[in-house]
Amino acid sequence: MKQTVLVVLLLVALGIVACQAAPPTPTPTSVPTVAPTKPVVAPTATVAPTQPPTATTATKPSATATPSAITPKQGGTFIVVAGTDPGHLNPAISTSGALHFVAGSLYNGLVALDKDFKPEPDLATSWTITDDGKTYTFKLHPGVKWHDGKPFTSADVKFTFENLLLKFHARTQTGVAPVLDKIETPDDLTVVFRFKTPYAPLLQQLNVIEAPILPKHVYEVGGEPQNHPANLKPIGTGPFKFVEYKKGQQVTLERNRDYFKPGLPRFDKLIFSIIPDTNTALVAFERGEVDYVSVPGSDVERISKLPGVVVGRSPAGAGGSFCVQTVIPNLERAPLDKLPVRQALNIAIDRQRMVQQVLFNQGRIARGPIATTSWAFDPSLPAFEYNVAKANQLLDSAGFTKGADGFRFKLTAVFPNTVARMAEVLKENFAQIGVNVDLKLVDFNEANQTVFIKREFDLGYASYCNGPDPEIGVRRVYDSANIRPVLFSNGAAYRNRQVDELFARGVAETSRDKRVAIYAELQKILVADVPYFWLYETEGAYAHRNTIHDVRPWTSSLAEYAWSSK
């Protein structure tokens, strides 16, 4: 039996205080209203389904009126700092946060996620799920147009999944592909996903970060997706339309006046100013040259004291949520293929120093592959020890003696220059146990290509974001089926059949308690195998003018609802 939830988009005017000490609570002016036949609750970031999935949709976001509430204004330009050049603007072929930070404003997913990671309508207005949890049917928003005027249909959804997401998007490919049976399009406004087994996490995998929908009529011709001309001149359905991309300088977008959500977006123009140097970016913000900037831990206190500035935090961003900063050892190269070597390197890392000197205490030491804030985290896992003497003993016992220069062997580390401070601490840590790190700090995109595509490295780096469910962002890092030249996949080339089987069991199970037990067993195996070096967990800090309202930093479309009261 199906439960059906119908969702209607209504326009409501919501105000927010013009000047606040904390970031304003995002309150959209166009929000879904729910008329369910039966009350239902969508899966959240902290609760896994305890029963077979039923029809779910998000409840209407609360609108808290204030005495000095003001009506959202239309117009103006919003200038946002992008710390890294996106490289291209096709979010379906990469999980790069730098890419999604910009491209997310050009596209939509079938659903959106609110700040609690509950699904809301986006390109889909409603959905139903069969009682066995194997079939999801989505009704699409009528009248949606691509930026070139062509109609959006269910064919675009089917094409995007089959030709882009399931081949190139590391998180979607690893999670959905193994259990998806087929995608059907009975008419232009209906999409049906049929799974081989129950698949509870789907609704949280369909937002613009995990499953952006791209135009079939553009990508079915013109070349391979990785090098398609539209990657640099994109056509989406999103709130903003592409105007210009000057590599290394800026990306300029303009308001989509045919957007299917009434009254949105509010800004006429959205500019991403590419400023890789953090100090330069903060100076630009302080001078009023930009309106929104990410803030490193070392500057949070100072920036928060500036007049007319709002500083906030979010556990999620354009690259995903609940992110674990991770060093990737290439297990296909000696001596990293030896467990004692990885064990020695792991306990030689001074994570507390990193949290203090790199994050300025704006983060937490990682405990393993799953973030400590996740419902699936196993709290019984011991904290990683820092023991230089023991690390030296492990390497001695493994036969790696020090040479005349004091080093046992050399490792080439290819890291993005955005983590230079962490890299220097790591280099010093490893030098204490006689491991010489040849540190190569390169552009973010070059580092990713070298590690994940060319595989020319000993040590790499990634911010592996878990997502609200381990199936979304954790599995792709460890599943042996995901050892392939795809960005942010199983970069270590880790293989363990038992781990693969546990992930398969975890996603097929619908009982929360049983899923927790499965992931606990999985974490213990991974921590013992040390396929990666998990460093620390971060929450992004950001700052914007207090005249800017309704920014949504937990999405990759942060300006969809934003507006200026200036």
Coordinates of C-alpha atoms in Angstrom, one line a residue:
M1 CA 0.0 0.0 0.0
K2 CA 1.3 3.4 -0.8
Q3 CA 1.2 6.5 1.2
T4 CA 1.0 9.6 -0.8
V5 CA 2.2 13.1 0.1
L6 CA 1.2 16.0 -2.0
V7 CA 3.2 19.2 -1.8
V8 CA 2.2 22.6 -3.0
L9 CA 4.6 25.5 -3.2
L10 CA 3.2 28.7 -1.7
L11 CA 4.7 32.2 -1.6
V12 CA 4.9 33.7 1.9
A13 CA 6.7 36.9 2.9
L14 CA 9.0 36.3 5.8
G15 CA 11.1 38.9 7.6
I16 CA 14.2 38.8 9.6
V17 CA 15.9 41.3 11.9
A18 CA 18.3 43.5 10.0
C19 CA 21.1 43.3 12.6
Q20 CA 21.8 40.2 14.7
A21 CA 24.6 38.8 16.8
A22 CA 24.1 35.4 15.2
P23 CA 23.4 34.4 11.6
P24 CA 19.7 34.8 10.6
T25 CA 17.7 31.6 10.5
P26 CA 17.1 30.9 6.8
T27 CA 13.4 31.3 6.1
P28 CA 12.4 31.0 2.5
T29 CA 9.7 33.1 1.0
S30 CA 8.6 30.2 -1.2
V31 CA 8.1 27.1 1.0
P32 CA 6.4 23.8 0.6
T33 CA 3.2 23.1 2.4
V34 CA 2.4 19.5 3.3
A35 CA -1.0 17.9 3.0
P36 CA -0.3 14.3 3.9
T37 CA -2.9 11.6 4.1
K38 CA -1.1 10.4 7.2
P39 CA 1.7 12.1 9.3
V40 CA 5.1 11.0 8.3
V41 CA 8.7 11.9 9.3
A42 CA 11.6 12.2 6.9
P43 CA 14.9 10.5 7.9
T44 CA 17.3 13.0 9.6
A45 CA 21.0 13.2 10.1
T46 CA 20.8 11.7 13.5
V47 CA 18.1 9.0 13.1
A48 CA 18.1 6.1 10.8
P49 CA 14.8 4.6 9.7
T50 CA 13.5 2.0 12.2
Q51 CA 10.7 0.7 9.9
P52 CA 10.5 0.1 6.2
P53 CA 10.5 3.5 4.5
T54 CA 7.1 5.1 3.9
A55 CA 6.1 8.1 1.9
T56 CA 8.1 11.1 3.2
T57 CA 8.4 14.8 2.6
A58 CA 9.6 17.7 4.6
T59 CA 7.3 19.6 6.9
K60 CA 6.8 23.3 6.3
P61 CA 9.7 25.4 7.7
S62 CA 8.7 27.5 10.6
A63 CA 8.3 31.2 10.1
T64 CA 9.2 33.1 13.2
A65 CA 7.9 36.7 12.9
T66 CA 9.8 39.4 14.7
P67 CA 8.6 42.8 15.8
S68 CA 11.0 44.5 13.5
A69 CA 10.5 42.1 10.6
I70 CA 11.2 43.5 7.2
T71 CA 10.0 42.3 3.8
P72 CA 12.7 40.7 1.6
K73 CA 13.8 43.0 -1.1
Q74 CA 14.5 42.2 -4.7
G75 CA 17.7 43.3 -6.6
G76 CA 21.3 44.0 -6.0
T77 CA 24.5 42.1 -6.3
F78 CA 25.9 39.5 -3.9
I79 CA 29.7 39.0 -4.0
V80 CA 30.9 35.7 -2.5
V81 CA 34.5 34.7 -2.0
A82 CA 35.4 31.3 -3.6
G83 CA 38.7 30.1 -2.0
T84 CA 39.4 27.8 -4.9
D85 CA 38.8 27.9 -8.6
P86 CA 36.1 25.4 -9.4
G87 CA 38.0 24.1 -12.5
H88 CA 34.7 23.6 -14.4
L89 CA 31.0 23.9 -13.7
N90 CA 29.6 20.3 -14.1
P91 CA 28.7 19.2 -10.6
A92 CA 27.5 15.7 -11.8
I93 CA 30.9 14.4 -12.4
S94 CA 32.7 15.4 -9.2
T95 CA 32.0 15.8 -5.5
S96 CA 34.5 18.7 -5.2
G97 CA 33.3 21.3 -2.7
A98 CA 35.0 24.0 -4.7
L99 CA 33.0 23.0 -7.8
H100 CA 29.7 22.6 -6.0
F101 CA 30.1 25.9 -4.1
V102 CA 29.7 27.7 -7.4
A103 CA 27.8 25.3 -9.7
G104 CA 25.1 24.6 -7.1
S105 CA 23.5 27.9 -7.9
L106 CA 23.0 26.9 -11.5
Y107 CA 21.2 23.6 -11.0
N108 CA 18.6 21.8 -8.9
G109 CA 18.1 18.3 -7.4
L110 CA 14.9 16.4 -7.2
V111 CA 14.8 17.4 -3.5
A112 CA 16.4 20.0 -1.3
L113 CA 17.6 19.4 2.2
D114 CA 16.8 21.8 5.0
K115 CA 19.3 22.7 7.7
D116 CA 18.3 19.5 9.6
F117 CA 18.9 17.4 6.5
K118 CA 15.2 16.7 6.0
P119 CA 14.0 16.5 2.4
E120 CA 12.0 19.4 0.9
P121 CA 10.6 19.6 -2.7
D122 CA 12.8 21.0 -5.4
L123 CA 12.4 19.7 -9.0
A124 CA 10.1 17.1 -7.5
T125 CA 6.8 18.4 -5.9
S126 CA 5.9 15.1 -4.2
W127 CA 7.0 11.5 -3.9
T128 CA 5.6 8.1 -2.8
I129 CA 7.5 5.1 -1.5
T130 CA 6.1 1.5 -1.6
D131 CA 5.8 -0.3 1.7
D132 CA 8.7 -2.6 0.8
G133 CA 11.0 0.4 0.4
K134 CA 12.1 -0.6 -3.1
T135 CA 10.2 1.8 -5.3
Y136 CA 10.2 5.6 -5.2
T137 CA 7.9 7.6 -7.5
F138 CA 8.5 11.3 -8.0
K139 CA 6.1 13.8 -9.5
L140 CA 8.0 16.7 -11.1
H141 CA 7.3 20.4 -11.0
P142 CA 5.4 21.4 -14.2
G143 CA 6.6 24.2 -16.4
V144 CA 10.3 24.1 -15.4
K145 CA 12.6 25.4 -18.1
W146 CA 16.3 25.0 -18.7
H147 CA 18.2 28.3 -19.0
D148 CA 18.1 28.0 -22.8
G149 CA 14.3 27.8 -22.8
K150 CA 13.9 24.1 -23.4
P151 CA 11.5 22.2 -21.1
F152 CA 12.7 20.1 -18.2
T153 CA 11.3 16.6 -18.2
S154 CA 11.7 13.2 -16.6
A155 CA 14.0 12.2 -19.5
D156 CA 16.6 14.7 -18.1
V157 CA 16.5 12.9 -14.7
K158 CA 16.9 9.4 -16.2
F159 CA 19.7 10.6 -18.5
T160 CA 21.6 12.4 -15.7
F161 CA 21.6 9.4 -13.5
E162 CA 22.4 6.8 -16.1
N163 CA 25.0 8.8 -18.0
L164 CA 26.6 11.1 -15.4
L165 CA 25.9 10.5 -11.7
L166 CA 26.1 6.7 -11.7
K167 CA 29.4 6.9 -13.7
F168 CA 31.3 9.9 -12.3
H169 CA 29.8 11.1 -9.0
A170 CA 31.7 9.1 -6.4
R171 CA 29.1 9.2 -3.6
T172 CA 26.0 8.6 -5.8
Q173 CA 27.8 6.0 -7.9
T174 CA 29.0 3.9 -5.0
G175 CA 25.7 4.1 -3.0
V176 CA 23.0 3.9 -5.6
A177 CA 24.5 2.0 -8.5
P178 CA 24.9 -1.4 -6.8
V179 CA 21.2 -1.6 -5.7
L180 CA 19.4 0.3 -8.4
D181 CA 17.4 -1.9 -10.7
K182 CA 16.1 0.6 -13.2
I183 CA 14.7 4.1 -13.7
E184 CA 11.4 4.5 -15.5
T185 CA 9.8 7.6 -17.0
P186 CA 6.1 6.8 -17.6
D187 CA 5.4 10.4 -18.6
D188 CA 7.2 13.7 -18.8
L189 CA 6.5 14.6 -15.1
T190 CA 7.0 11.2 -13.4
V191 CA 10.2 9.4 -12.5
V192 CA 10.2 6.0 -10.9
F193 CA 13.3 4.5 -9.2
R194 CA 13.1 0.7 -8.7
F195 CA 15.7 -0.9 -6.3
K196 CA 16.7 -4.5 -5.9
T197 CA 16.6 -4.1 -2.1
P198 CA 15.1 -1.5 0.3
Y199 CA 17.1 1.7 0.0
A200 CA 16.4 4.1 2.9
P201 CA 18.9 6.9 2.3
L202 CA 17.7 7.8 -1.2
L203 CA 15.8 11.0 -0.3
Q204 CA 18.9 12.5 1.3
Q205 CA 20.9 11.7 -1.8
L206 CA 18.8 13.6 -4.3
N207 CA 19.7 17.2 -3.5
V208 CA 21.8 19.4 -5.8
I209 CA 25.0 18.3 -4.0
E210 CA 24.5 14.6 -4.4
A211 CA 22.4 14.5 -7.5
P212 CA 22.3 17.6 -9.6
I213 CA 20.1 17.2 -12.7
L214 CA 21.7 18.2 -16.0
P215 CA 20.1 18.7 -19.5
K216 CA 19.8 15.7 -21.7
H217 CA 19.5 17.7 -24.9
V218 CA 22.9 19.3 -24.1
Y219 CA 25.0 16.4 -22.9
E220 CA 23.7 13.6 -25.2
V221 CA 25.7 15.3 -27.9
G222 CA 29.0 17.2 -28.0
G223 CA 31.5 14.8 -26.5
E224 CA 32.4 13.1 -23.2
P225 CA 31.0 14.5 -20.0
Q226 CA 34.4 15.1 -18.5
N227 CA 35.4 17.5 -21.3
H228 CA 32.1 18.7 -22.6
P229 CA 31.9 22.4 -23.7
A230 CA 28.9 22.9 -21.5
N231 CA 31.1 22.3 -18.5
L232 CA 32.4 25.8 -19.0
K233 CA 29.2 27.3 -20.3
P234 CA 26.6 25.5 -18.3
I235 CA 22.8 25.4 -18.8
G236 CA 20.8 24.5 -15.7
T237 CA 17.4 25.0 -14.1
G238 CA 18.7 26.8 -11.1
P239 CA 18.0 30.2 -9.5
F240 CA 20.9 31.8 -11.4
K241 CA 22.0 31.7 -15.0
F242 CA 25.6 31.6 -16.3
V243 CA 27.1 34.8 -17.6
E244 CA 30.9 34.5 -17.5
Y245 CA 33.7 32.3 -16.1
K246 CA 37.2 33.9 -15.9
K247 CA 39.4 31.2 -14.6
G248 CA 41.3 32.2 -11.5
Q249 CA 39.3 35.4 -11.3
Q250 CA 35.6 35.1 -11.0
V251 CA 32.3 33.4 -12.0
T252 CA 29.4 35.7 -12.8
L253 CA 25.8 34.6 -12.7
E254 CA 22.6 36.5 -13.1
R255 CA 19.0 36.0 -11.9
N256 CA 17.0 33.4 -13.6
R257 CA 13.8 35.4 -14.3
D258 CA 12.0 32.2 -15.4
Y259 CA 12.8 30.3 -12.2
F260 CA 10.0 28.0 -11.2
K261 CA 9.9 29.1 -7.5
P262 CA 7.9 32.4 -7.4
G263 CA 9.8 35.4 -6.1
L264 CA 13.2 33.7 -6.2
P265 CA 16.0 34.4 -6.4
R266 CA 16.1 37.9 -5.0
F267 CA 19.6 39.1 -6.1
D268 CA 19.9 40.3 -9.7
K269 CA 23.5 39.1 -9.8
L270 CA 25.7 36.6 -8.0
I271 CA 29.5 36.9 -8.3
F272 CA 32.0 34.4 -7.0
S273 CA 35.3 36.2 -6.6
I274 CA 38.1 33.6 -6.7
I275 CA 40.6 34.5 -4.0
P276 CA 42.8 31.6 -2.9
D277 CA 44.8 33.4 -0.3
T278 CA 42.8 33.6 3.0
N279 CA 44.4 36.8 4.2
T280 CA 43.7 38.5 0.9
A281 CA 40.1 37.3 1.1
L282 CA 39.6 38.6 4.6
V283 CA 41.1 42.0 3.8
A284 CA 38.7 42.2 0.8
F285 CA 35.8 41.4 3.2
E286 CA 36.9 44.0 5.8
R287 CA 37.2 46.6 3.1
G288 CA 33.6 45.9 1.9
E289 CA 34.7 44.6 -1.5
V290 CA 33.0 41.2 -0.9
D291 CA 29.9 40.3 1.1
Y292 CA 30.5 36.7 2.1
V293 CA 33.7 34.8 3.1
S294 CA 34.8 31.6 4.8
V295 CA 36.7 32.3 8.0
P296 CA 39.6 30.1 9.2
G297 CA 39.7 29.2 12.9
S298 CA 42.5 31.6 13.6
D299 CA 40.4 34.6 12.6
V300 CA 37.0 33.7 13.9
E301 CA 37.2 35.8 17.1
R302 CA 38.6 38.8 15.3
I303 CA 36.1 38.8 12.5
S304 CA 33.2 38.3 14.8
K305 CA 34.1 41.6 16.6
L306 CA 33.8 43.7 13.4
P307 CA 30.8 46.0 13.3
G308 CA 27.9 45.0 11.0
V309 CA 29.2 41.5 10.5
V310 CA 27.5 38.1 11.2
V311 CA 29.7 35.0 11.8
G312 CA 28.2 31.6 11.8
R313 CA 29.1 27.9 11.5
S314 CA 27.7 25.0 9.6
P315 CA 28.5 21.3 9.8
A316 CA 27.6 21.1 6.1
G317 CA 28.6 22.9 2.9
A318 CA 28.9 22.6 -0.8
G319 CA 31.1 19.5 -0.6
G320 CA 28.8 17.6 1.8
S321 CA 28.3 17.4 5.6
F322 CA 30.2 16.0 8.6
C323 CA 33.6 16.1 7.0
V324 CA 36.7 14.2 8.2
Q325 CA 40.0 15.6 7.0
T326 CA 42.0 12.6 5.9
V327 CA 45.5 11.7 4.6
I328 CA 45.4 9.0 1.9
P329 CA 48.2 6.4 1.8
N330 CA 48.6 4.8 -1.6
L331 CA 48.2 1.1 -0.6
E332 CA 49.4 0.1 -4.1
R333 CA 52.9 1.4 -3.3
A334 CA 55.5 0.0 -0.9
P335 CA 56.0 0.4 2.0
L336 CA 52.5 1.7 2.6
D337 CA 51.1 -1.7 1.6
K338 CA 52.4 -3.0 5.0
L339 CA 50.2 -2.7 8.0
P340 CA 53.0 -2.1 10.6
V341 CA 54.1 0.9 8.5
R342 CA 50.7 2.4 8.4
Q343 CA 50.2 1.7 12.2
A344 CA 53.5 3.5 12.9
L345 CA 52.6 6.5 10.7
N346 CA 49.2 6.7 12.3
I347 CA 50.4 7.0 15.9
A348 CA 53.2 9.4 14.9
I349 CA 50.6 12.0 14.0
D350 CA 50.1 14.7 16.6
R351 CA 46.4 15.4 16.0
Q352 CA 46.0 17.5 19.1
R353 CA 48.7 19.9 17.8
M354 CA 46.9 20.1 14.5
V355 CA 43.6 21.0 16.2
Q356 CA 45.4 23.7 18.2
Q357 CA 47.7 25.1 15.6
V358 CA 45.8 24.4 12.3
L359 CA 42.2 24.8 13.4
F360 CA 42.9 27.0 16.4
N361 CA 40.6 24.7 18.4
Q362 CA 37.8 25.2 16.0
G363 CA 37.3 21.4 15.4
R364 CA 37.7 17.9 16.9
I365 CA 40.2 15.1 16.7
A366 CA 38.8 12.4 14.4
R367 CA 38.2 8.9 15.9
G368 CA 37.8 7.0 12.7
P369 CA 36.1 6.8 9.3
I370 CA 32.7 8.1 10.6
A371 CA 32.4 11.5 12.1
T372 CA 31.8 11.6 15.8
T373 CA 28.7 13.7 15.3
S374 CA 27.0 11.0 13.1
W375 CA 24.3 8.7 14.5
A376 CA 26.4 5.8 13.1
F377 CA 29.6 6.6 15.0
D378 CA 30.8 3.9 17.4
P379 CA 31.6 5.7 20.7
S380 CA 33.5 2.6 22.0
L381 CA 36.3 3.3 19.6
P382 CA 39.5 4.3 21.5
A383 CA 41.1 7.7 20.8
F384 CA 44.1 7.5 18.5
E385 CA 47.3 7.5 20.6
Y386 CA 50.3 9.7 19.8
N387 CA 53.4 7.7 20.6
V388 CA 56.6 8.5 18.8
A389 CA 58.6 5.9 20.6
K390 CA 56.2 3.1 19.8
A391 CA 56.1 4.2 16.2
N392 CA 59.8 4.0 15.9
Q393 CA 59.7 0.5 17.4
L394 CA 57.1 -0.6 14.9
L395 CA 59.3 0.5 12.0
D396 CA 62.4 -1.1 13.5
S397 CA 60.6 -4.4 13.9
A398 CA 59.3 -4.2 10.4
G399 CA 62.9 -4.0 9.1
F400 CA 63.0 -0.3 8.2
T401 CA 66.2 0.9 9.8
K402 CA 67.5 4.5 9.6
G403 CA 70.2 5.4 7.2
A404 CA 73.2 7.7 7.7
D405 CA 70.9 10.7 7.0
G406 CA 68.5 9.6 9.8
F407 CA 65.7 8.5 7.4
R408 CA 64.3 5.1 6.8
F409 CA 62.4 5.9 3.5
K410 CA 60.9 8.7 1.6
L411 CA 57.3 9.4 0.8
T412 CA 56.0 11.8 -1.8
A413 CA 53.0 13.8 -0.4
V414 CA 50.8 15.6 -3.0
F415 CA 48.6 18.0 -1.1
P416 CA 46.5 21.0 -2.1
N417 CA 48.1 24.3 -1.0
T418 CA 45.0 25.0 1.0
V419 CA 46.2 22.7 3.7
A420 CA 49.8 23.8 3.8
R421 CA 49.8 24.4 7.6
M422 CA 48.6 20.8 8.3
A423 CA 51.1 19.4 5.8
E424 CA 54.0 21.0 7.5
V425 CA 52.9 19.6 10.9
L426 CA 52.6 16.2 9.3
K427 CA 56.0 16.4 7.7
E428 CA 57.6 17.3 11.1
N429 CA 55.7 14.4 12.8
F430 CA 56.9 11.8 10.3
A431 CA 60.5 13.2 10.4
Q432 CA 60.5 12.2 14.1
I433 CA 60.2 8.5 13.2
G434 CA 62.7 8.7 10.3
V435 CA 60.3 9.1 7.4
N436 CA 61.3 11.8 4.9
V437 CA 58.3 13.5 3.3
D438 CA 58.8 15.1 0.0
L439 CA 56.0 17.7 0.2
K440 CA 54.5 18.9 -3.0
L441 CA 51.9 21.7 -2.4
V442 CA 50.0 22.3 -5.6
D443 CA 46.7 23.8 -6.8
F444 CA 43.6 22.1 -5.4
N445 CA 42.4 20.7 -8.8
E446 CA 45.9 19.6 -9.7
A447 CA 46.3 17.7 -6.4
N448 CA 43.0 15.9 -7.0
Q449 CA 43.9 14.9 -10.5
T450 CA 47.3 13.6 -9.4
V451 CA 45.9 11.6 -6.5
F452 CA 42.6 10.2 -7.8
I453 CA 43.1 10.1 -11.6
K454 CA 46.8 9.7 -12.3
R455 CA 47.6 8.0 -9.0
E456 CA 51.1 9.5 -8.9
F457 CA 51.5 9.8 -5.1
D458 CA 52.4 8.1 -1.9
L459 CA 50.3 10.3 0.4
G460 CA 47.3 12.4 -0.7
Y461 CA 44.7 14.4 1.0
A462 CA 40.9 14.7 1.0
S463 CA 38.1 16.2 3.0
Y464 CA 35.8 13.2 3.0
C465 CA 32.4 14.3 3.9
N466 CA 30.1 11.6 5.4
G467 CA 26.8 13.1 4.6
P468 CA 23.7 12.4 6.8
D469 CA 24.0 8.7 6.2
P470 CA 27.1 6.4 5.9
E471 CA 25.8 5.2 2.6
I472 CA 26.1 8.6 1.1
G473 CA 29.6 9.7 1.9
V474 CA 31.4 7.0 3.8
R475 CA 31.0 3.9 1.7
R476 CA 32.6 5.4 -1.5
V477 CA 35.9 5.8 0.4
Y478 CA 36.3 2.1 1.4
D479 CA 34.2 0.0 -1.0
S480 CA 36.6 -1.9 -3.3
A481 CA 34.2 -1.5 -6.2
N482 CA 35.0 2.2 -6.0
I483 CA 38.7 1.8 -6.8
R484 CA 38.7 3.7 -10.1
P485 CA 39.8 7.0 -11.6
V486 CA 37.0 9.1 -10.1
L487 CA 37.5 12.1 -7.9
F488 CA 37.1 11.5 -4.1
S489 CA 36.6 7.8 -4.5
N490 CA 38.6 5.0 -2.8
G491 CA 41.9 6.9 -3.2
A492 CA 43.9 4.5 -1.0
A493 CA 42.8 1.5 -3.2
Y494 CA 41.7 -0.3 0.0
R495 CA 40.3 -3.8 -0.5
N496 CA 38.5 -5.8 2.2
R497 CA 35.7 -8.2 1.2
Q498 CA 34.3 -8.2 4.7
V499 CA 34.1 -4.4 4.7
D500 CA 32.3 -4.5 1.3
E501 CA 29.8 -7.0 2.6
L502 CA 29.1 -5.0 5.8
F503 CA 28.4 -1.9 3.7
A504 CA 26.0 -3.9 1.6
R505 CA 24.2 -5.2 4.7
G506 CA 24.1 -1.8 6.3
V507 CA 22.2 -0.1 3.4
A508 CA 19.7 -3.0 3.0
E509 CA 18.8 -3.0 6.7
T510 CA 15.9 -0.8 7.8
S511 CA 16.2 -1.2 11.6
R512 CA 18.2 1.6 13.1
D513 CA 19.6 -0.5 15.9
K514 CA 20.8 -3.2 13.5
R515 CA 22.4 -0.6 11.2
V516 CA 24.2 0.9 14.2
A517 CA 25.6 -2.5 15.1
I518 CA 26.7 -3.2 11.5
Y519 CA 28.5 0.1 11.2
A520 CA 30.1 -0.4 14.6
E521 CA 31.6 -3.7 13.4
L522 CA 32.7 -2.0 10.2
Q523 CA 34.4 0.8 12.0
K524 CA 36.4 -1.6 14.2
I525 CA 37.7 -3.4 11.2
L526 CA 38.7 -0.2 9.4
V527 CA 40.4 1.3 12.4
A528 CA 42.5 -1.9 12.8
D529 CA 43.4 -1.9 9.1
V530 CA 44.4 1.8 9.0
P531 CA 43.6 2.2 5.3
Y532 CA 43.6 6.0 5.8
F533 CA 44.9 8.5 8.4
W534 CA 41.9 10.3 9.8
L535 CA 43.0 13.6 11.3
Y536 CA 40.3 15.9 12.5
E537 CA 36.7 17.0 11.9
T538 CA 35.8 20.5 10.9
E539 CA 32.8 22.8 10.9
G540 CA 33.0 25.6 8.4
A541 CA 32.9 29.2 9.8
Y542 CA 31.6 32.0 7.5
A543 CA 31.0 35.7 7.7
H544 CA 28.7 38.1 5.9
R545 CA 27.3 41.5 6.2
N546 CA 24.4 41.8 8.6
T547 CA 22.4 43.4 5.8
I548 CA 22.5 40.0 4.0
H549 CA 19.7 37.6 5.0
D550 CA 18.6 34.0 4.4
V551 CA 21.9 32.7 3.3
R552 CA 22.0 28.9 3.3
P553 CA 25.6 27.8 3.9
W554 CA 24.7 24.1 4.4
T555 CA 23.7 23.8 0.7
S556 CA 25.6 24.5 -2.5
S557 CA 23.0 27.0 -3.5
L558 CA 23.6 29.4 -0.7
A559 CA 22.1 32.5 -2.4
E560 CA 18.8 31.0 -3.7
Y561 CA 16.8 32.7 -0.9
A562 CA 19.3 35.4 0.0
W563 CA 18.6 39.1 -0.1
S564 CA 19.9 42.4 1.0
S565 CA 18.1 44.9 3.2
K566 CA 20.6 47.6 2.3

